[in-house]
C-alpha cells in the first residue's frame, strides 16, 4: 500500500512499520526496500519505498520524546529525517539496526 500511495500520488512516501517485535526476515526485507535493492511493481512501474521497522516500545520512546518538547511536530519531522539518513548511511542490515537502536536509546 505504501508503493501504491507513492505511485498514485506522485509523492515521496515513507512507511513506519510498528509491531510488538520485528523478526530478522522482516528487518532484512525492509532494509532492502529502503536501500532500493527491492522494489514493488505498480502498473508495470518499479516503485521504491522506505520502510522503518519499530517495535511498540521504540515507537513509545520516540512518541514520549516528541510530546515532551515544545514543538512535537518539528521534533517528529527531525527524527524522521535523521532516520532516513541512518538508512542511507548504513552499509548493511546489522549496522542499520544498530544505528536505529542507538538513535532511539540516545533520545531523552
PDB file as gemmi writes it, atoms N, CA and C in Angstrom:
CRYST1    1.000    1.000    1.000  90.00  90.00  90.00 P 1                      
ATOM      1  N   UNK A   1       0.810  -1.202   0.000  1.00  0.00           N  
ATOM      2  CA  UNK A   1       0.000   0.000   0.000  1.00  0.00           C  
ATOM      3  C   UNK A   1       0.851   1.264   0.000  1.00  0.00           C  
ATOM      4  N   UNK A   2       2.053   1.199   0.555  1.00  0.00           N  
ATOM      5  CA  UNK A   2       2.944   2.357   0.542  1.00  0.00           C  
ATOM      6  C   UNK A   2       3.383   2.665  -0.891  1.00  0.00           C  
ATOM      7  N   UNK A   3       3.745   1.631  -1.620  1.00  0.00           N  
ATOM      8  CA  UNK A   3       4.147   1.825  -3.021  1.00  0.00           C  
ATOM      9  C   UNK A   3       2.986   2.370  -3.847  1.00  0.00           C  
ATOM     10  N   UNK A   4       1.791   1.859  -3.609  1.00  0.00           N  
ATOM     11  CA  UNK A   4       0.609   2.367  -4.328  1.00  0.00           C  
ATOM     12  C   UNK A   4       0.378   3.841  -4.027  1.00  0.00           C  
ATOM     13  N   UNK A   5       0.484   4.205  -2.769  1.00  0.00           N  
ATOM     14  CA  UNK A   5       0.304   5.610  -2.391  1.00  0.00           C  
ATOM     15  C   UNK A   5       1.331   6.487  -3.106  1.00  0.00           C  
ATOM     16  N   UNK A   6       2.573   6.060  -3.083  1.00  0.00           N  
ATOM     17  CA  UNK A   6       3.636   6.827  -3.734  1.00  0.00           C  
ATOM     18  C   UNK A   6       3.374   6.942  -5.234  1.00  0.00           C  
ATOM     19  N   UNK A   7       3.017   5.842  -5.865  1.00  0.00           N  
ATOM     20  CA  UNK A   7       2.800   5.837  -7.310  1.00  0.00           C  
ATOM     21  C   UNK A   7       1.626   6.728  -7.706  1.00  0.00           C  
ATOM     22  N   UNK A   8       0.473   6.542  -7.062  1.00  0.00           N  
ATOM     23  CA  UNK A   8      -0.729   7.252  -7.483  1.00  0.00           C  
ATOM     24  C   UNK A   8      -0.736   8.721  -7.062  1.00  0.00           C  
ATOM     25  N   UNK A   9      -0.013   9.061  -5.986  1.00  0.00           N  
ATOM     26  CA  UNK A   9       0.029  10.449  -5.538  1.00  0.00           C  
ATOM     27  C   UNK A   9       1.255  11.196  -6.044  1.00  0.00           C  
ATOM     28  N   UNK A  10       2.156  10.452  -6.684  1.00  0.00           N  
ATOM     29  CA  UNK A  10       3.371  11.043  -7.244  1.00  0.00           C  
ATOM     30  C   UNK A  10       4.135  11.858  -6.194  1.00  0.00           C  
ATOM     31  N   UNK A  11       4.215  11.276  -4.958  1.00  0.00           N  
ATOM     32  CA  UNK A  11       4.916  11.920  -3.847  1.00  0.00           C  
ATOM     33  C   UNK A  11       5.854  10.915  -3.211  1.00  0.00           C  
ATOM     34  N   UNK A  12       6.964  11.416  -2.726  1.00  0.00           N  
ATOM     35  CA  UNK A  12       7.849  10.560  -1.938  1.00  0.00           C  
ATOM     36  C   UNK A  12       7.050  10.077  -0.725  1.00  0.00           C  
ATOM     37  N   UNK A  13       7.087   8.796  -0.469  1.00  0.00           N  
ATOM     38  CA  UNK A  13       6.292   8.215   0.604  1.00  0.00           C  
ATOM     39  C   UNK A  13       7.150   7.258   1.402  1.00  0.00           C  
ATOM     40  N   UNK A  14       7.090   7.399   2.695  1.00  0.00           N  
ATOM     41  CA  UNK A  14       7.817   6.513   3.593  1.00  0.00           C  
ATOM     42  C   UNK A  14       6.819   5.816   4.502  1.00  0.00           C  
ATOM     43  N   UNK A  15       7.296   4.743   5.116  1.00  0.00           N  
ATOM     44  CA  UNK A  15       6.413   3.953   5.972  1.00  0.00           C  
ATOM     45  C   UNK A  15       7.116   3.649   7.286  1.00  0.00           C  
ATOM     46  N   UNK A  16       6.363   3.692   8.354  1.00  0.00           N  
ATOM     47  CA  UNK A  16       6.834   3.201   9.642  1.00  0.00           C  
ATOM     48  C   UNK A  16       5.997   1.972   9.956  1.00  0.00           C  
ATOM     49  N   UNK A  17       6.677   0.861  10.127  1.00  0.00           N  
ATOM     50  CA  UNK A  17       6.034  -0.412  10.454  1.00  0.00           C  
ATOM     51  C   UNK A  17       6.225  -0.620  11.956  1.00  0.00           C  
ATOM     52  N   UNK A  18       5.123  -0.702  12.698  1.00  0.00           N  
ATOM     53  CA  UNK A  18       5.186  -0.840  14.151  1.00  0.00           C  
ATOM     54  C   UNK A  18       4.560  -2.169  14.543  1.00  0.00           C  
ATOM     55  N   UNK A  19       5.294  -2.936  15.346  1.00  0.00           N  
ATOM     56  CA  UNK A  19       4.828  -4.255  15.784  1.00  0.00           C  
ATOM     57  C   UNK A  19       5.405  -4.547  17.171  1.00  0.00           C  
ATOM     58  N   UNK A  20       4.845  -5.529  17.865  1.00  0.00           N  
ATOM     59  CA  UNK A  20       5.396  -5.870  19.187  1.00  0.00           C  
ATOM     60  C   UNK A  20       6.879  -6.233  19.112  1.00  0.00           C  
ATOM     61  N   UNK A  21       7.266  -6.929  18.068  1.00  0.00           N  
ATOM     62  CA  UNK A  21       8.676  -7.250  17.826  1.00  0.00           C  
ATOM     63  C   UNK A  21       8.863  -7.335  16.312  1.00  0.00           C  
ATOM     64  N   UNK A  22      10.117  -7.236  15.890  1.00  0.00           N  
ATOM     65  CA  UNK A  22      10.424  -7.277  14.459  1.00  0.00           C  
ATOM     66  C   UNK A  22      11.401  -8.431  14.237  1.00  0.00           C  
ATOM     67  N   UNK A  23      10.995  -9.409  13.429  1.00  0.00           N  
ATOM     68  CA  UNK A  23      11.905 -10.531  13.188  1.00  0.00           C  
ATOM     69  C   UNK A  23      12.942 -10.151  12.135  1.00  0.00           C  
ATOM     70  N   UNK A  24      14.022 -10.915  12.080  1.00  0.00           N  
ATOM     71  CA  UNK A  24      15.158 -10.613  11.195  1.00  0.00           C  
ATOM     72  C   UNK A  24      14.763 -10.601   9.721  1.00  0.00           C  
ATOM     73  N   UNK A  25      13.887 -11.523   9.312  1.00  0.00           N  
ATOM     74  CA  UNK A  25      13.471 -11.557   7.905  1.00  0.00           C  
ATOM     75  C   UNK A  25      12.740 -10.279   7.514  1.00  0.00           C  
ATOM     76  N   UNK A  26      11.892  -9.794   8.393  1.00  0.00           N  
ATOM     77  CA  UNK A  26      11.166  -8.550   8.139  1.00  0.00           C  
ATOM     78  C   UNK A  26      12.143  -7.383   8.080  1.00  0.00           C  
ATOM     79  N   UNK A  27      13.068  -7.330   9.037  1.00  0.00           N  
ATOM     80  CA  UNK A  27      14.084  -6.281   9.033  1.00  0.00           C  
ATOM     81  C   UNK A  27      14.875  -6.293   7.723  1.00  0.00           C  
ATOM     82  N   UNK A  28      15.276  -7.494   7.315  1.00  0.00           N  
ATOM     83  CA  UNK A  28      16.074  -7.603   6.096  1.00  0.00           C  
ATOM     84  C   UNK A  28      15.299  -7.121   4.873  1.00  0.00           C  
ATOM     85  N   UNK A  29      14.043  -7.495   4.787  1.00  0.00           N  
ATOM     86  CA  UNK A  29      13.216  -7.069   3.652  1.00  0.00           C  
ATOM     87  C   UNK A  29      13.061  -5.546   3.631  1.00  0.00           C  
ATOM     88  N   UNK A  30      12.769  -4.965   4.794  1.00  0.00           N  
ATOM     89  CA  UNK A  30      12.601  -3.517   4.858  1.00  0.00           C  
ATOM     90  C   UNK A  30      13.914  -2.790   4.578  1.00  0.00           C  
ATOM     91  N   UNK A  31      15.023  -3.354   5.039  1.00  0.00           N  
ATOM     92  CA  UNK A  31      16.324  -2.767   4.738  1.00  0.00           C  
ATOM     93  C   UNK A  31      16.558  -2.768   3.230  1.00  0.00           C  
ATOM     94  N   UNK A  32      16.277  -3.886   2.589  1.00  0.00           N  
ATOM     95  CA  UNK A  32      16.474  -3.994   1.144  1.00  0.00           C  
ATOM     96  C   UNK A  32      15.579  -3.029   0.378  1.00  0.00           C  
ATOM     97  N   UNK A  33      14.346  -2.837   0.864  1.00  0.00           N  
ATOM     98  CA  UNK A  33      13.469  -1.840   0.240  1.00  0.00           C  
ATOM     99  C   UNK A  33      14.066  -0.445   0.415  1.00  0.00           C  
ATOM    100  N   UNK A  34      14.471  -0.141   1.647  1.00  0.00           N  
ATOM    101  CA  UNK A  34      14.965   1.198   1.949  1.00  0.00           C  
ATOM    102  C   UNK A  34      16.263   1.524   1.227  1.00  0.00           C  
ATOM    103  N   UNK A  35      17.068   0.500   0.937  1.00  0.00           N  
ATOM    104  CA  UNK A  35      18.310   0.706   0.205  1.00  0.00           C  
ATOM    105  C   UNK A  35      18.111   0.611  -1.308  1.00  0.00           C  
ATOM    106  N   UNK A  36      16.865   0.472  -1.727  1.00  0.00           N  
ATOM    107  CA  UNK A  36      16.498   0.401  -3.143  1.00  0.00           C  
ATOM    108  C   UNK A  36      17.068  -0.836  -3.844  1.00  0.00           C  
ATOM    109  N   UNK A  37      17.184  -1.919  -3.096  1.00  0.00           N  
ATOM    110  CA  UNK A  37      17.567  -3.215  -3.650  1.00  0.00           C  
ATOM    111  C   UNK A  37      16.316  -3.961  -4.091  1.00  0.00           C  
ATOM    112  N   UNK A  38      15.244  -3.801  -3.324  1.00  0.00           N  
ATOM    113  CA  UNK A  38      13.932  -4.374  -3.655  1.00  0.00           C  
ATOM    114  C   UNK A  38      12.980  -3.256  -4.036  1.00  0.00           C  
ATOM    115  N   UNK A  39      12.057  -3.578  -4.892  1.00  0.00           N  
ATOM    116  CA  UNK A  39      11.028  -2.609  -5.281  1.00  0.00           C  
ATOM    117  C   UNK A  39       9.685  -3.323  -5.384  1.00  0.00           C  
ATOM    118  N   UNK A  40       8.656  -2.554  -5.555  1.00  0.00           N  
ATOM    119  CA  UNK A  40       7.313  -3.075  -5.812  1.00  0.00           C  
ATOM    120  C   UNK A  40       6.948  -2.664  -7.237  1.00  0.00           C  
ATOM    121  N   UNK A  41       6.119  -3.464  -7.865  1.00  0.00           N  
ATOM    122  CA  UNK A  41       5.654  -3.142  -9.213  1.00  0.00           C  
ATOM    123  C   UNK A  41       4.201  -2.685  -9.132  1.00  0.00           C  
ATOM    124  N   UNK A  42       3.969  -1.471  -9.596  1.00  0.00           N  
ATOM    125  CA  UNK A  42       2.623  -0.904  -9.643  1.00  0.00           C  
ATOM    126  C   UNK A  42       2.358  -0.514 -11.090  1.00  0.00           C  
ATOM    127  N   UNK A  43       1.353  -1.140 -11.696  1.00  0.00           N  
ATOM    128  CA  UNK A  43       1.005  -0.861 -13.089  1.00  0.00           C  
ATOM    129  C   UNK A  43       2.247  -0.875 -13.984  1.00  0.00           C  
ATOM    130  N   UNK A  44       3.007  -1.922 -13.838  1.00  0.00           N  
ATOM    131  CA  UNK A  44       4.220  -2.162 -14.636  1.00  0.00           C  
ATOM    132  C   UNK A  44       5.338  -1.152 -14.375  1.00  0.00           C  
ATOM    133  N   UNK A  45       5.250  -0.402 -13.272  1.00  0.00           N  
ATOM    134  CA  UNK A  45       6.283   0.566 -12.905  1.00  0.00           C  
ATOM    135  C   UNK A  45       6.980   0.105 -11.631  1.00  0.00           C  
ATOM    136  N   UNK A  46       8.285   0.232 -11.618  1.00  0.00           N  
ATOM    137  CA  UNK A  46       9.065  -0.111 -10.442  1.00  0.00           C  
ATOM    138  C   UNK A  46       8.991   1.053  -9.454  1.00  0.00           C  
ATOM    139  N   UNK A  47       8.568   0.764  -8.228  1.00  0.00           N  
ATOM    140  CA  UNK A  47       8.406   1.786  -7.198  1.00  0.00           C  
ATOM    141  C   UNK A  47       9.252   1.391  -5.989  1.00  0.00           C  
ATOM    142  N   UNK A  48      10.097   2.309  -5.555  1.00  0.00           N  
ATOM    143  CA  UNK A  48      10.924   2.085  -4.370  1.00  0.00           C  
ATOM    144  C   UNK A  48      10.317   2.809  -3.179  1.00  0.00           C  
ATOM    145  N   UNK A  49      10.329   2.140  -2.037  1.00  0.00           N  
ATOM    146  CA  UNK A  49       9.786   2.731  -0.814  1.00  0.00           C  
ATOM    147  C   UNK A  49      10.786   2.558   0.323  1.00  0.00           C  
ATOM    148  N   UNK A  50      10.656   3.407   1.304  1.00  0.00           N  
ATOM    149  CA  UNK A  50      11.477   3.313   2.505  1.00  0.00           C  
ATOM    150  C   UNK A  50      10.565   2.885   3.653  1.00  0.00           C  
ATOM    151  N   UNK A  51      10.975   1.828   4.355  1.00  0.00           N  
ATOM    152  CA  UNK A  51      10.161   1.284   5.440  1.00  0.00           C  
ATOM    153  C   UNK A  51      11.022   1.189   6.692  1.00  0.00           C  
ATOM    154  N   UNK A  52      10.598   1.864   7.741  1.00  0.00           N  
ATOM    155  CA  UNK A  52      11.317   1.858   9.010  1.00  0.00           C  
ATOM    156  C   UNK A  52      10.582   0.953   9.998  1.00  0.00           C  
ATOM    157  N   UNK A  53      11.188  -0.157  10.401  1.00  0.00           N  
ATOM    158  CA  UNK A  53      10.527  -1.039  11.369  1.00  0.00           C  
ATOM    159  C   UNK A  53      10.842  -0.609  12.800  1.00  0.00           C  
ATOM    160  N   UNK A  54       9.802  -0.459  13.600  1.00  0.00           N  
ATOM    161  CA  UNK A  54       9.965  -0.103  15.009  1.00  0.00           C  
ATOM    162  C   UNK A  54       9.121  -1.028  15.871  1.00  0.00           C  
ATOM    163  N   UNK A  55       9.649  -1.366  17.035  1.00  0.00           N  
ATOM    164  CA  UNK A  55       8.815  -2.091  17.994  1.00  0.00           C  
ATOM    165  C   UNK A  55       7.897  -1.083  18.683  1.00  0.00           C  
ATOM    166  N   UNK A  56       6.871  -1.595  19.345  1.00  0.00           N  
ATOM    167  CA  UNK A  56       5.970  -0.711  20.103  1.00  0.00           C  
ATOM    168  C   UNK A  56       6.771   0.117  21.110  1.00  0.00           C  
ATOM    169  N   UNK A  57       7.709  -0.529  21.805  1.00  0.00           N  
ATOM    170  CA  UNK A  57       8.492   0.177  22.825  1.00  0.00           C  
ATOM    171  C   UNK A  57       9.373   1.260  22.210  1.00  0.00           C  
ATOM    172  N   UNK A  58       9.953   0.992  21.045  1.00  0.00           N  
ATOM    173  CA  UNK A  58      10.750   2.014  20.374  1.00  0.00           C  
ATOM    174  C   UNK A  58       9.873   3.191  19.960  1.00  0.00           C  
ATOM    175  N   UNK A  59       8.709   2.890  19.393  1.00  0.00           N  
ATOM    176  CA  UNK A  59       7.804   3.962  18.988  1.00  0.00           C  
ATOM    177  C   UNK A  59       7.338   4.763  20.201  1.00  0.00           C  
ATOM    178  N   UNK A  60       7.054   4.074  21.301  1.00  0.00           N  
ATOM    179  CA  UNK A  60       6.612   4.750  22.516  1.00  0.00           C  
ATOM    180  C   UNK A  60       7.681   5.729  23.005  1.00  0.00           C  
ATOM    181  N   UNK A  61       8.945   5.326  22.954  1.00  0.00           N  
ATOM    182  CA  UNK A  61      10.025   6.217  23.387  1.00  0.00           C  
ATOM    183  C   UNK A  61      10.111   7.440  22.475  1.00  0.00           C  
ATOM    184  N   UNK A  62       9.988   7.233  21.180  1.00  0.00           N  
ATOM    185  CA  UNK A  62      10.011   8.354  20.238  1.00  0.00           C  
ATOM    186  C   UNK A  62       8.824   9.290  20.498  1.00  0.00           C  
ATOM    187  N   UNK A  63       7.644   8.710  20.649  1.00  0.00           N  
ATOM    188  CA  UNK A  63       6.429   9.495  20.900  1.00  0.00           C  
ATOM    189  C   UNK A  63       6.582  10.308  22.188  1.00  0.00           C  
ATOM    190  N   UNK A  64       7.049   9.658  23.246  1.00  0.00           N  
ATOM    191  CA  UNK A  64       7.230  10.356  24.530  1.00  0.00           C  
ATOM    192  C   UNK A  64       8.230  11.496  24.392  1.00  0.00           C  
ATOM    193  N   UNK A  65       9.286  11.256  23.643  1.00  0.00           N  
ATOM    194  CA  UNK A  65      10.290  12.298  23.412  1.00  0.00           C  
ATOM    195  C   UNK A  65       9.656  13.481  22.679  1.00  0.00           C  
ATOM    196  N   UNK A  66       8.874  13.207  21.684  1.00  0.00           N  
ATOM    197  CA  UNK A  66       8.248  14.279  20.896  1.00  0.00           C  
ATOM    198  C   UNK A  66       7.288  15.112  21.738  1.00  0.00           C  
ATOM    199  N   UNK A  67       6.411  14.458  22.475  1.00  0.00           N  
ATOM    200  CA  UNK A  67       5.394  15.218  23.207  1.00  0.00           C  
ATOM    201  C   UNK A  67       5.947  15.927  24.439  1.00  0.00           C  
ATOM    202  N   UNK A  68       7.164  15.576  24.851  1.00  0.00           N  
ATOM    203  CA  UNK A  68       7.764  16.263  25.998  1.00  0.00           C  
ATOM    204  C   UNK A  68       8.437  17.569  25.574  1.00  0.00           C  
ATOM    205  N   UNK A  69       8.454  17.848  24.295  1.00  0.00           N  
ATOM    206  CA  UNK A  69       9.063  19.072  23.769  1.00  0.00           C  
ATOM    207  C   UNK A  69       8.002  20.095  23.408  1.00  0.00           C  
ATOM    208  N   UNK A  70       8.428  21.359  23.280  1.00  0.00           N  
ATOM    209  CA  UNK A  70       7.503  22.450  22.948  1.00  0.00           C  
ATOM    210  C   UNK A  70       6.940  22.335  21.539  1.00  0.00           C  
ATOM    211  N   UNK A  71       7.713  21.802  20.619  1.00  0.00           N  
ATOM    212  CA  UNK A  71       7.292  21.692  19.227  1.00  0.00           C  
ATOM    213  C   UNK A  71       7.318  20.229  18.797  1.00  0.00           C  
ATOM    214  N   UNK A  72       6.355  19.423  19.241  1.00  0.00           N  
ATOM    215  CA  UNK A  72       6.415  17.996  18.935  1.00  0.00           C  
ATOM    216  C   UNK A  72       6.438  17.689  17.443  1.00  0.00           C  
ATOM    217  N   UNK A  73       5.739  18.500  16.625  1.00  0.00           N  
ATOM    218  CA  UNK A  73       5.715  18.244  15.185  1.00  0.00           C  
ATOM    219  C   UNK A  73       7.095  18.434  14.571  1.00  0.00           C  
ATOM    220  N   UNK A  74       7.797  19.482  15.004  1.00  0.00           N  
ATOM    221  CA  UNK A  74       9.144  19.734  14.483  1.00  0.00           C  
ATOM    222  C   UNK A  74      10.106  18.628  14.923  1.00  0.00           C  
ATOM    223  N   UNK A  75      10.002  18.191  16.161  1.00  0.00           N  
ATOM    224  CA  UNK A  75      10.855  17.120  16.669  1.00  0.00           C  
ATOM    225  C   UNK A  75      10.580  15.832  15.890  1.00  0.00           C  
ATOM    226  N   UNK A  76       9.315  15.534  15.646  1.00  0.00           N  
ATOM    227  CA  UNK A  76       8.930  14.341  14.887  1.00  0.00           C  
ATOM    228  C   UNK A  76       9.548  14.371  13.493  1.00  0.00           C  
ATOM    229  N   UNK A  77       9.444  15.497  12.796  1.00  0.00           N  
ATOM    230  CA  UNK A  77       9.999  15.608  11.443  1.00  0.00           C  
ATOM    231  C   UNK A  77      11.524  15.491  11.472  1.00  0.00           C  
ATOM    232  N   UNK A  78      12.156  16.080  12.478  1.00  0.00           N  
ATOM    233  CA  UNK A  78      13.612  15.974  12.626  1.00  0.00           C  
ATOM    234  C   UNK A  78      14.014  14.511  12.807  1.00  0.00           C  
ATOM    235  N   UNK A  79      13.294  13.791  13.625  1.00  0.00           N  
ATOM    236  CA  UNK A  79      13.587  12.374  13.860  1.00  0.00           C  
ATOM    237  C   UNK A  79      13.424  11.580  12.566  1.00  0.00           C  
ATOM    238  N   UNK A  80      12.353  11.818  11.830  1.00  0.00           N  
ATOM    239  CA  UNK A  80      12.145  11.101  10.566  1.00  0.00           C  
ATOM    240  C   UNK A  80      13.274  11.369   9.579  1.00  0.00           C  
ATOM    241  N   UNK A  81      13.690  12.610   9.470  1.00  0.00           N  
ATOM    242  CA  UNK A  81      14.791  12.957   8.571  1.00  0.00           C  
ATOM    243  C   UNK A  81      16.073  12.248   9.006  1.00  0.00           C  
ATOM    244  N   UNK A  82      16.320  12.233  10.304  1.00  0.00           N  
ATOM    245  CA  UNK A  82      17.528  11.581  10.809  1.00  0.00           C  
ATOM    246  C   UNK A  82      17.476  10.067  10.603  1.00  0.00           C  
ATOM    247  N   UNK A  83      16.289   9.472  10.721  1.00  0.00           N  
ATOM    248  CA  UNK A  83      16.164   8.043  10.429  1.00  0.00           C  
ATOM    249  C   UNK A  83      16.485   7.760   8.963  1.00  0.00           C  
ATOM    250  N   UNK A  84      16.048   8.609   8.070  1.00  0.00           N  
ATOM    251  CA  UNK A  84      16.355   8.422   6.646  1.00  0.00           C  
ATOM    252  C   UNK A  84      17.857   8.518   6.393  1.00  0.00           C  
ATOM    253  N   UNK A  85      18.525   9.397   7.105  1.00  0.00           N  
ATOM    254  CA  UNK A  85      19.979   9.478   6.987  1.00  0.00           C  
ATOM    255  C   UNK A  85      20.636   8.201   7.498  1.00  0.00           C  
ATOM    256  N   UNK A  86      20.121   7.652   8.587  1.00  0.00           N  
ATOM    257  CA  UNK A  86      20.647   6.387   9.107  1.00  0.00           C  
ATOM    258  C   UNK A  86      20.525   5.286   8.064  1.00  0.00           C  
ATOM    259  N   UNK A  87      19.395   5.262   7.391  1.00  0.00           N  
ATOM    260  CA  UNK A  87      19.162   4.245   6.362  1.00  0.00           C  
ATOM    261  C   UNK A  87      20.170   4.415   5.230  1.00  0.00           C  
ATOM    262  N   UNK A  88      20.288   5.625   4.719  1.00  0.00           N  
ATOM    263  CA  UNK A  88      21.164   5.828   3.565  1.00  0.00           C  
ATOM    264  C   UNK A  88      22.641   5.656   3.924  1.00  0.00           C  
ATOM    265  N   UNK A  89      23.012   5.896   5.177  1.00  0.00           N  
ATOM    266  CA  UNK A  89      24.414   5.803   5.583  1.00  0.00           C  
ATOM    267  C   UNK A  89      24.814   4.431   6.108  1.00  0.00           C  
ATOM    268  N   UNK A  90      23.886   3.511   6.244  1.00  0.00           N  
ATOM    269  CA  UNK A  90      24.191   2.176   6.771  1.00  0.00           C  
ATOM    270  C   UNK A  90      24.623   1.248   5.645  1.00  0.00           C  
ATOM    271  N   UNK A  91      25.719   0.531   5.859  1.00  0.00           N  
ATOM    272  CA  UNK A  91      26.253  -0.335   4.806  1.00  0.00           C  
ATOM    273  C   UNK A  91      25.583  -1.704   4.776  1.00  0.00           C  
ATOM    274  N   UNK A  92      25.017  -2.137   5.912  1.00  0.00           N  
ATOM    275  CA  UNK A  92      24.367  -3.441   5.935  1.00  0.00           C  
ATOM    276  C   UNK A  92      23.259  -3.457   6.987  1.00  0.00           C  
ATOM    277  N   UNK A  93      22.537  -4.554   7.013  1.00  0.00           N  
ATOM    278  CA  UNK A  93      21.386  -4.686   7.909  1.00  0.00           C  
ATOM    279  C   UNK A  93      21.781  -4.516   9.368  1.00  0.00           C  
ATOM    280  N   UNK A  94      22.864  -5.137   9.786  1.00  0.00           N  
ATOM    281  CA  UNK A  94      23.270  -5.068  11.193  1.00  0.00           C  
ATOM    282  C   UNK A  94      23.592  -3.639  11.605  1.00  0.00           C  
ATOM    283  N   UNK A  95      24.331  -2.929  10.752  1.00  0.00           N  
ATOM    284  CA  UNK A  95      24.662  -1.538  11.059  1.00  0.00           C  
ATOM    285  C   UNK A  95      23.397  -0.679  11.110  1.00  0.00           C  
ATOM    286  N   UNK A  96      22.498  -0.915  10.178  1.00  0.00           N  
ATOM    287  CA  UNK A  96      21.222  -0.184  10.127  1.00  0.00           C  
ATOM    288  C   UNK A  96      20.447  -0.394  11.414  1.00  0.00           C  
ATOM    289  N   UNK A  97      20.292  -1.651  11.814  1.00  0.00           N  
ATOM    290  CA  UNK A  97      19.553  -1.960  13.035  1.00  0.00           C  
ATOM    291  C   UNK A  97      20.259  -1.378  14.258  1.00  0.00           C  
ATOM    292  N   UNK A  98      21.567  -1.530  14.329  1.00  0.00           N  
ATOM    293  CA  UNK A  98      22.328  -0.974  15.456  1.00  0.00           C  
ATOM    294  C   UNK A  98      22.161   0.539  15.528  1.00  0.00           C  
ATOM    295  N   UNK A  99      22.185   1.202  14.370  1.00  0.00           N  
ATOM    296  CA  UNK A  99      22.025   2.658  14.346  1.00  0.00           C  
ATOM    297  C   UNK A  99      20.635   3.088  14.812  1.00  0.00           C  
ATOM    298  N   UNK A 100      19.612   2.345  14.427  1.00  0.00           N  
ATOM    299  CA  UNK A 100      18.246   2.657  14.872  1.00  0.00           C  
ATOM    300  C   UNK A 100      18.155   2.502  16.383  1.00  0.00           C  
ATOM    301  N   UNK A 101      18.648   1.375  16.893  1.00  0.00           N  
ATOM    302  CA  UNK A 101      18.597   1.115  18.341  1.00  0.00           C  
ATOM    303  C   UNK A 101      19.371   2.190  19.112  1.00  0.00           C  
ATOM    304  N   UNK A 102      20.563   2.517  18.621  1.00  0.00           N  
ATOM    305  CA  UNK A 102      21.398   3.531  19.281  1.00  0.00           C  
ATOM    306  C   UNK A 102      20.723   4.904  19.257  1.00  0.00           C  
ATOM    307  N   UNK A 103      20.172   5.264  18.105  1.00  0.00           N  
ATOM    308  CA  UNK A 103      19.500   6.564  17.973  1.00  0.00           C  
ATOM    309  C   UNK A 103      18.364   6.685  18.991  1.00  0.00           C  
ATOM    310  N   UNK A 104      17.536   5.668  19.044  1.00  0.00           N  
ATOM    311  CA  UNK A 104      16.399   5.709  19.968  1.00  0.00           C  
ATOM    312  C   UNK A 104      16.884   5.702  21.413  1.00  0.00           C  
ATOM    313  N   UNK A 105      17.928   4.936  21.697  1.00  0.00           N  
ATOM    314  CA  UNK A 105      18.491   4.897  23.040  1.00  0.00           C  
ATOM    315  C   UNK A 105      19.033   6.218  23.496  1.00  0.00           C  
ATOM    316  N   UNK A 106      19.461   7.048  22.549  1.00  0.00           N  
ATOM    317  CA  UNK A 106      20.017   8.374  22.894  1.00  0.00           C  
ATOM    318  C   UNK A 106      18.951   9.447  23.073  1.00  0.00           C  
ATOM    319  N   UNK A 107      17.703   9.145  22.758  1.00  0.00           N  
ATOM    320  CA  UNK A 107      16.638  10.137  22.981  1.00  0.00           C  
ATOM    321  C   UNK A 107      16.423  10.292  24.481  1.00  0.00           C  
ATOM    322  N   UNK A 108      16.204  11.481  24.890  1.00  0.00           N  
ATOM    323  CA  UNK A 108      15.992  11.736  26.332  1.00  0.00           C  
ATOM    324  C   UNK A 108      14.544  11.952  26.646  1.00  0.00           C  
TER     325      UNK A 108                                                      
END                                                                             
